[in-house]
Coordinates of C-alpha atoms in Angstrom, one line a residue:
M971 CA -24.5 -42.1 -38.4
K972 CA -25.0 -45.5 -37.0
Y973 CA -28.2 -47.5 -37.4
T974 CA -30.1 -50.3 -35.9
T975 CA -33.7 -51.7 -36.1
L976 CA -36.6 -51.3 -33.8
P977 CA -36.8 -54.6 -31.9
N978 CA -39.1 -57.2 -33.4
T979 CA -39.4 -55.2 -36.6
D980 CA -37.5 -54.6 -39.8
V981 CA -37.6 -50.8 -39.3
K982 CA -34.2 -49.2 -39.7
V983 CA -33.6 -46.3 -37.3
S984 CA -30.7 -44.0 -36.5
K985 CA -29.0 -44.6 -33.2
I986 CA -29.6 -40.9 -32.5
C987 CA -33.3 -39.7 -32.5
L988 CA -34.2 -36.1 -32.8
G989 CA -36.4 -34.9 -29.9
T990 CA -38.6 -32.0 -30.8
M991 CA -40.4 -30.8 -27.6
T992 CA -38.8 -27.4 -27.9
F993 CA -40.5 -26.7 -31.3
G994 CA -43.3 -24.3 -30.6
Q995 CA -42.0 -22.5 -27.5
Q996 CA -38.2 -22.4 -27.3
N997 CA -37.9 -22.8 -31.1
T998 CA -40.0 -21.2 -33.8
E999 CA -41.4 -23.1 -36.8
A1000 CA -38.4 -21.9 -38.9
E1001 CA -35.9 -23.0 -36.3
G1002 CA -37.7 -26.4 -36.0
H1003 CA -37.5 -26.8 -39.8
S1004 CA -33.8 -26.0 -39.7
Q1005 CA -33.2 -28.6 -37.1
L1006 CA -35.1 -31.2 -39.0
D1007 CA -33.2 -30.3 -42.3
F1008 CA -29.8 -30.4 -40.5
S1009 CA -30.6 -33.7 -38.7
F1010 CA -31.7 -35.4 -41.9
E1011 CA -28.5 -34.2 -43.7
K1012 CA -26.5 -35.8 -40.8
G1013 CA -28.2 -39.2 -41.3
I1014 CA -30.9 -39.0 -38.6
N1015 CA -34.1 -40.6 -39.8
F1016 CA -35.8 -41.0 -36.5
I1017 CA -38.0 -38.2 -35.0
D1018 CA -39.8 -38.3 -31.7
T1019 CA -42.7 -36.0 -30.7
A1020 CA -46.0 -36.1 -28.7
E1021 CA -49.4 -34.7 -28.7
M1022 CA -48.8 -32.6 -25.6
Y1023 CA -45.7 -31.0 -26.9
S1024 CA -44.3 -28.3 -26.9
V1025 CA -43.0 -28.4 -23.3
P1026 CA -44.0 -27.1 -20.8
A1027 CA -47.5 -28.1 -21.7
R1028 CA -49.9 -25.3 -22.1
Q1029 CA -53.3 -25.0 -23.8
E1030 CA -52.0 -22.2 -26.0
T1031 CA -49.2 -24.4 -27.4
Y1032 CA -50.9 -27.8 -27.3
G1033 CA -50.0 -29.7 -30.5
S1034 CA -47.6 -27.0 -31.7
T1035 CA -44.7 -29.4 -32.1
E1036 CA -46.6 -31.9 -34.2
E1037 CA -47.9 -29.0 -36.4
I1038 CA -44.4 -27.8 -37.1
I1039 CA -43.3 -31.4 -38.0
G1040 CA -46.3 -31.6 -40.2
T1041 CA -45.5 -28.4 -42.2
W1042 CA -41.9 -29.7 -42.6
F1043 CA -43.2 -33.0 -44.0
K1044 CA -45.4 -31.0 -46.5
K1045 CA -42.5 -28.7 -47.5
S1046 CA -39.8 -31.3 -47.7
G1047 CA -41.7 -34.3 -49.0
K1048 CA -39.6 -36.6 -46.9
R1049 CA -42.4 -38.2 -44.8
D1050 CA -41.7 -41.7 -46.2
E1051 CA -37.9 -41.4 -45.5
V1052 CA -38.5 -40.7 -41.8
V1053 CA -39.4 -43.0 -38.9
L1054 CA -41.9 -41.0 -36.9
A1055 CA -42.7 -41.6 -33.2
S1056 CA -45.4 -39.8 -31.3
K1057 CA -47.3 -40.3 -28.0
I1058 CA -50.8 -40.1 -26.5
A1059 CA -50.8 -38.3 -23.1
G1060 CA -52.0 -40.1 -20.0
P1061 CA -54.2 -38.8 -17.2
N1062 CA -53.4 -35.4 -15.8
P1063 CA -56.0 -33.1 -14.2
L1064 CA -54.2 -30.1 -15.8
F1065 CA -54.6 -31.5 -19.3
T1066 CA -58.4 -31.5 -19.6
Y1067 CA -58.1 -29.1 -22.7
M1068 CA -56.7 -32.0 -24.7
R1069 CA -59.9 -34.1 -24.7
D1070 CA -62.8 -34.9 -22.4
K1071 CA -61.0 -37.7 -20.6
N1072 CA -57.2 -38.2 -20.5
D1073 CA -57.3 -42.0 -20.4
F1074 CA -56.5 -44.9 -22.7
S1075 CA -60.1 -45.8 -23.5
P1076 CA -60.9 -46.7 -27.1
A1077 CA -62.6 -43.4 -27.7
S1078 CA -59.7 -41.4 -26.2
I1079 CA -57.0 -43.2 -28.2
K1080 CA -59.0 -42.8 -31.5
F1081 CA -59.5 -39.1 -30.8
A1082 CA -55.8 -38.5 -29.9
L1083 CA -54.4 -40.5 -32.8
D1084 CA -56.7 -38.8 -35.4
Q1085 CA -55.8 -35.4 -34.1
S1086 CA -52.0 -36.2 -34.2
L1087 CA -52.3 -37.5 -37.7
K1088 CA -54.0 -34.3 -38.8
R1089 CA -51.4 -32.1 -37.2
L1090 CA -48.6 -34.2 -38.6
Q1091 CA -50.1 -34.1 -42.1
T1092 CA -49.6 -37.9 -42.4
D1093 CA -51.7 -41.0 -42.7
Y1094 CA -49.6 -43.1 -40.3
I1095 CA -47.3 -43.0 -37.3
D1096 CA -44.4 -45.5 -37.3
L1097 CA -44.2 -45.8 -33.5
Y1098 CA -47.2 -44.9 -31.3
Q1099 CA -46.4 -44.7 -27.6
L1100 CA -48.3 -44.3 -24.4
H1101 CA -46.7 -41.3 -22.8
W1102 CA -47.1 -42.3 -19.2
P1103 CA -49.3 -44.9 -17.4
E1104 CA -52.9 -44.5 -16.6
R1105 CA -52.4 -45.8 -13.1
K1106 CA -50.6 -43.9 -10.4
T1107 CA -47.0 -45.1 -10.0
N1108 CA -43.5 -43.8 -9.5
T1109 CA -42.6 -41.8 -12.6
F1110 CA -41.2 -38.3 -13.2
G1111 CA -38.6 -38.1 -10.5
Q1112 CA -40.2 -40.3 -7.9
R1113 CA -37.7 -43.0 -6.9
G1114 CA -39.8 -45.5 -5.0
F1115 CA -43.4 -46.8 -5.5
K1116 CA -45.9 -45.7 -2.8
I1117 CA -49.2 -47.5 -2.4
I1118 CA -52.0 -45.2 -3.4
E1119 CA -55.7 -45.9 -3.3
E1120 CA -57.0 -45.3 -6.8
G1121 CA -59.9 -46.3 -9.0
W1122 CA -57.8 -47.7 -11.9
E1123 CA -58.7 -51.1 -13.1
D1124 CA -56.3 -53.2 -15.3
N1125 CA -57.3 -52.5 -18.9
I1126 CA -54.1 -53.4 -20.6
Q1127 CA -55.6 -56.1 -22.8
Q1128 CA -58.3 -53.6 -24.0
V1129 CA -55.6 -51.0 -24.7
L1130 CA -53.6 -53.5 -26.8
E1131 CA -56.8 -54.6 -28.6
T1132 CA -57.6 -50.9 -29.5
L1133 CA -54.0 -50.4 -30.8
Q1134 CA -54.3 -53.6 -32.8
G1135 CA -57.3 -52.1 -34.6
F1136 CA -55.4 -49.0 -35.6
I1137 CA -52.5 -51.2 -36.8
Q1138 CA -54.9 -53.1 -39.0
E1139 CA -56.3 -49.8 -40.3
G1140 CA -52.7 -48.8 -41.2
K1141 CA -52.8 -45.7 -38.9
I1142 CA -49.9 -47.0 -36.8
K1143 CA -47.1 -49.5 -37.5
N1144 CA -45.6 -50.3 -34.1
I1145 CA -46.3 -49.5 -30.5
G1146 CA -44.3 -48.6 -27.4
V1147 CA -44.6 -47.4 -23.8
S1148 CA -43.0 -44.5 -22.0
N1149 CA -42.2 -43.6 -18.4
E1150 CA -43.2 -47.2 -17.5
T1151 CA -42.1 -49.4 -14.6
P1152 CA -41.0 -53.1 -14.7
W1153 CA -44.5 -54.2 -13.6
G1154 CA -46.1 -52.2 -16.4
M1155 CA -43.7 -53.5 -19.0
M1156 CA -44.3 -57.1 -18.0
R1157 CA -48.1 -56.7 -18.0
F1158 CA -48.0 -55.4 -21.6
L1159 CA -45.8 -58.2 -22.7
E1160 CA -47.9 -60.8 -20.8
E1161 CA -51.1 -59.7 -22.5
S1162 CA -49.5 -59.7 -25.9
K1163 CA -48.3 -63.3 -25.5
K1164 CA -51.5 -64.5 -23.9
H1165 CA -53.9 -63.0 -26.4
N1166 CA -51.7 -62.8 -29.5
L1167 CA -51.9 -59.0 -29.5
P1168 CA -49.3 -56.4 -30.8
R1169 CA -46.1 -56.4 -28.8
I1170 CA -44.4 -53.3 -27.5
S1171 CA -41.2 -52.7 -29.4
T1172 CA -39.7 -49.9 -27.3
I1173 CA -39.8 -48.1 -24.0
Q1174 CA -39.0 -44.4 -23.7
N1175 CA -37.6 -43.7 -20.2
P1176 CA -35.1 -41.2 -18.8
Y1177 CA -31.5 -42.5 -18.9
S1178 CA -28.2 -40.7 -18.3
V1179 CA -25.0 -40.9 -16.3
V1180 CA -26.9 -39.1 -13.5
N1181 CA -30.0 -41.3 -13.8
R1182 CA -29.2 -45.0 -14.3
S1183 CA -32.2 -46.3 -12.5
F1184 CA -33.3 -48.1 -15.7
E1185 CA -30.5 -50.6 -15.1
V1186 CA -32.3 -51.9 -12.0
G1187 CA -34.8 -54.3 -13.4
M1188 CA -35.7 -52.7 -16.7
S1189 CA -32.5 -53.5 -18.6
E1190 CA -32.9 -57.2 -17.9
I1191 CA -36.5 -57.1 -19.2
C1192 CA -35.2 -55.3 -22.4
Y1193 CA -32.5 -58.0 -22.8
R1194 CA -34.7 -61.0 -22.2
E1195 CA -37.8 -59.7 -23.9
N1196 CA -36.2 -57.9 -26.8
V1197 CA -37.5 -54.4 -26.0
G1198 CA -35.4 -51.4 -26.9
L1199 CA -34.8 -48.3 -24.7
L1200 CA -35.3 -44.9 -26.3
A1201 CA -33.3 -42.9 -23.8
Y1202 CA -34.6 -39.5 -23.1
S1203 CA -33.1 -36.6 -21.1
P1204 CA -29.6 -38.0 -21.9
M1205 CA -28.1 -34.6 -21.1
A1206 CA -30.2 -34.1 -17.9
F1207 CA -31.8 -30.9 -19.2
G1208 CA -28.4 -29.5 -20.4
V1209 CA -26.7 -30.1 -17.0
L1210 CA -24.3 -32.6 -18.6
S1211 CA -23.1 -30.1 -21.2
G1212 CA -21.0 -28.7 -18.4
K1213 CA -22.2 -25.2 -19.0
F1214 CA -23.4 -24.8 -15.4
L1215 CA -20.0 -25.6 -14.0
T1216 CA -18.7 -22.2 -15.1
G1217 CA -20.8 -20.1 -12.7
E1218 CA -22.8 -18.4 -15.5
S1219 CA -26.5 -18.1 -15.0
H1220 CA -27.9 -19.2 -18.4
P1221 CA -31.4 -17.8 -17.9
N1222 CA -32.8 -19.4 -21.1
A1223 CA -31.6 -22.9 -20.2
R1224 CA -34.3 -25.5 -19.7
I1225 CA -33.2 -26.1 -16.1
N1226 CA -34.0 -22.5 -15.4
L1227 CA -37.1 -22.2 -17.5
F1228 CA -38.6 -25.3 -16.0
P1229 CA -37.8 -25.2 -12.2
Q1230 CA -40.2 -28.2 -11.7
F1231 CA -37.3 -30.4 -12.9
A1232 CA -35.3 -29.7 -9.7
R1233 CA -33.8 -33.1 -9.6
Y1234 CA -31.4 -32.1 -12.3
N1235 CA -30.2 -29.2 -10.1
S1236 CA -29.7 -31.0 -6.8
E1237 CA -26.4 -30.7 -4.9
N1238 CA -25.6 -34.4 -5.6
T1239 CA -26.3 -34.0 -9.3
R1240 CA -24.0 -31.0 -9.5
E1241 CA -21.2 -32.8 -7.7
A1242 CA -21.6 -35.9 -9.9
T1243 CA -21.5 -33.7 -13.0
R1244 CA -18.3 -32.0 -11.8
L1245 CA -16.7 -35.4 -11.3
Y1246 CA -17.8 -36.7 -14.7
N1247 CA -16.4 -33.5 -16.3
E1248 CA -13.0 -34.2 -14.7
I1249 CA -13.0 -37.7 -16.1
A1250 CA -13.9 -36.3 -19.6
K1251 CA -11.1 -33.8 -19.4
D1252 CA -8.6 -36.5 -18.2
F1253 CA -9.4 -38.5 -21.3
G1254 CA -9.5 -35.7 -23.8
L1255 CA -13.2 -35.6 -24.2
T1256 CA -15.9 -33.0 -23.6
L1257 CA -18.6 -33.8 -21.0
T1258 CA -21.2 -34.0 -23.8
E1259 CA -19.1 -36.6 -25.5
L1260 CA -18.8 -38.7 -22.4
A1261 CA -22.5 -38.4 -21.5
L1262 CA -23.9 -39.4 -24.9
A1263 CA -21.2 -42.0 -25.7
F1264 CA -21.9 -43.7 -22.4
I1265 CA -25.6 -44.2 -23.4
E1266 CA -24.7 -45.3 -27.0
K1267 CA -22.5 -48.0 -25.5
Q1268 CA -25.3 -49.7 -23.6
P1269 CA -26.6 -52.9 -25.4
F1270 CA -30.2 -52.3 -24.3
V1271 CA -30.4 -48.8 -25.9
T1272 CA -32.0 -48.7 -29.3
S1273 CA -31.7 -44.9 -29.8
T1274 CA -30.7 -41.8 -27.8
I1275 CA -33.2 -38.9 -28.0
I1276 CA -31.4 -35.7 -28.2
G1277 CA -32.9 -32.2 -28.2
A1278 CA -31.3 -28.8 -28.8
T1279 CA -32.4 -25.2 -29.1
N1280 CA -29.8 -24.3 -31.7
L1281 CA -27.9 -25.9 -34.5
Q1282 CA -24.5 -25.6 -32.7
Q1283 CA -25.8 -27.7 -29.8
L1284 CA -27.4 -30.1 -32.2
E1285 CA -24.2 -30.7 -34.2
Q1286 CA -22.2 -31.2 -31.1
N1287 CA -24.7 -33.9 -29.9
I1288 CA -24.9 -35.6 -33.2
N1289 CA -21.1 -35.8 -33.6
T1290 CA -20.8 -37.8 -30.4
I1291 CA -22.0 -40.9 -32.4
N1292 CA -18.3 -41.3 -33.4
V1293 CA -17.0 -41.3 -29.8
S1294 CA -16.2 -44.7 -28.1
L1295 CA -15.5 -45.0 -24.4
S1296 CA -12.6 -47.2 -23.3
E1297 CA -12.8 -49.6 -20.5
E1298 CA -10.5 -47.3 -18.5
I1299 CA -13.1 -44.5 -18.8
M1300 CA -15.9 -46.9 -17.8
V1301 CA -14.1 -47.9 -14.7
E1302 CA -13.9 -44.2 -13.7
V1303 CA -17.5 -43.6 -14.5
E1304 CA -18.5 -46.5 -12.2
K1305 CA -16.6 -44.9 -9.3
V1306 CA -18.7 -41.8 -9.6
Q1307 CA -21.9 -43.8 -9.9
N1308 CA -21.0 -45.7 -6.7
A1309 CA -20.3 -42.5 -4.9
F1310 CA -23.4 -40.7 -6.2
P1311 CA -25.9 -43.3 -7.4
N1312 CA -28.6 -41.9 -9.6
P1313 CA -28.8 -38.4 -8.1
A1314 CA -31.4 -37.3 -10.7
P1315 CA -34.1 -40.0 -10.8

């Protein structure tokens, strides 16, 4: 395994982070524990979860992933050996079962954090993230920003002050954002500098060979402000494993279970995937190896969040940490990106 540190901290994290959103629906508690055991044995010390998991979010399974991680902590006794990341959900009219208001008010953050700590059976979270912005903006597959009349008022200073209080209490160690835009990132950084408030260490956004939109604006902020990307959906919901190129149906694959993520199944995404697969074969690699090694190569990436539904997939993903892409391969990758730029935003 390779390791780095969370930006602006001395916290050592593995360059591969275990994503857990399948625990509680696609994976049972026993299977989740097996994945955690296997990942830990392979050197992964970084786990990412969220209060709303498992996915797709449902009232019946709300918090199930954190609960499974919590029982693993209790059983294994490895809490202090793990860097744990979780998230508070932002506004969504479908998620009223989580709490009275899905916002980032002091009361909402306190309630969400305390409930996560209880489910996780721990006293602290190493990296606490805002899952998506309170304001309406272009996230989750929307390429461009559209002006929308809304009642949101800029409360970023208050959010940071609230998080500062929980850092002082010891309930959280570091903070991050997720599904953010360049404007949002800079506002958080601006308020931190202006008022000497906690600074975001990471941003968790989608990033893969079929979605490199992060490179437009965001990567420069990461470089100049020392913020690390936690890249999620690196395999584009399994599309970049190449399994859909065979013509088989794979009814239990995420892309079929969750049709709302249609961007990963578009014609351009399929064609780009086919071309990337040809490049991988030409250089003696699997498509999985090319897809994950491409992300690991990027200097603004702190860790790549991988998820799997079985140990075979998990092992294949973890083993890509030892794959390096030559400049020849990168030239070919750029040709596909130029022909099909970011087909799955």
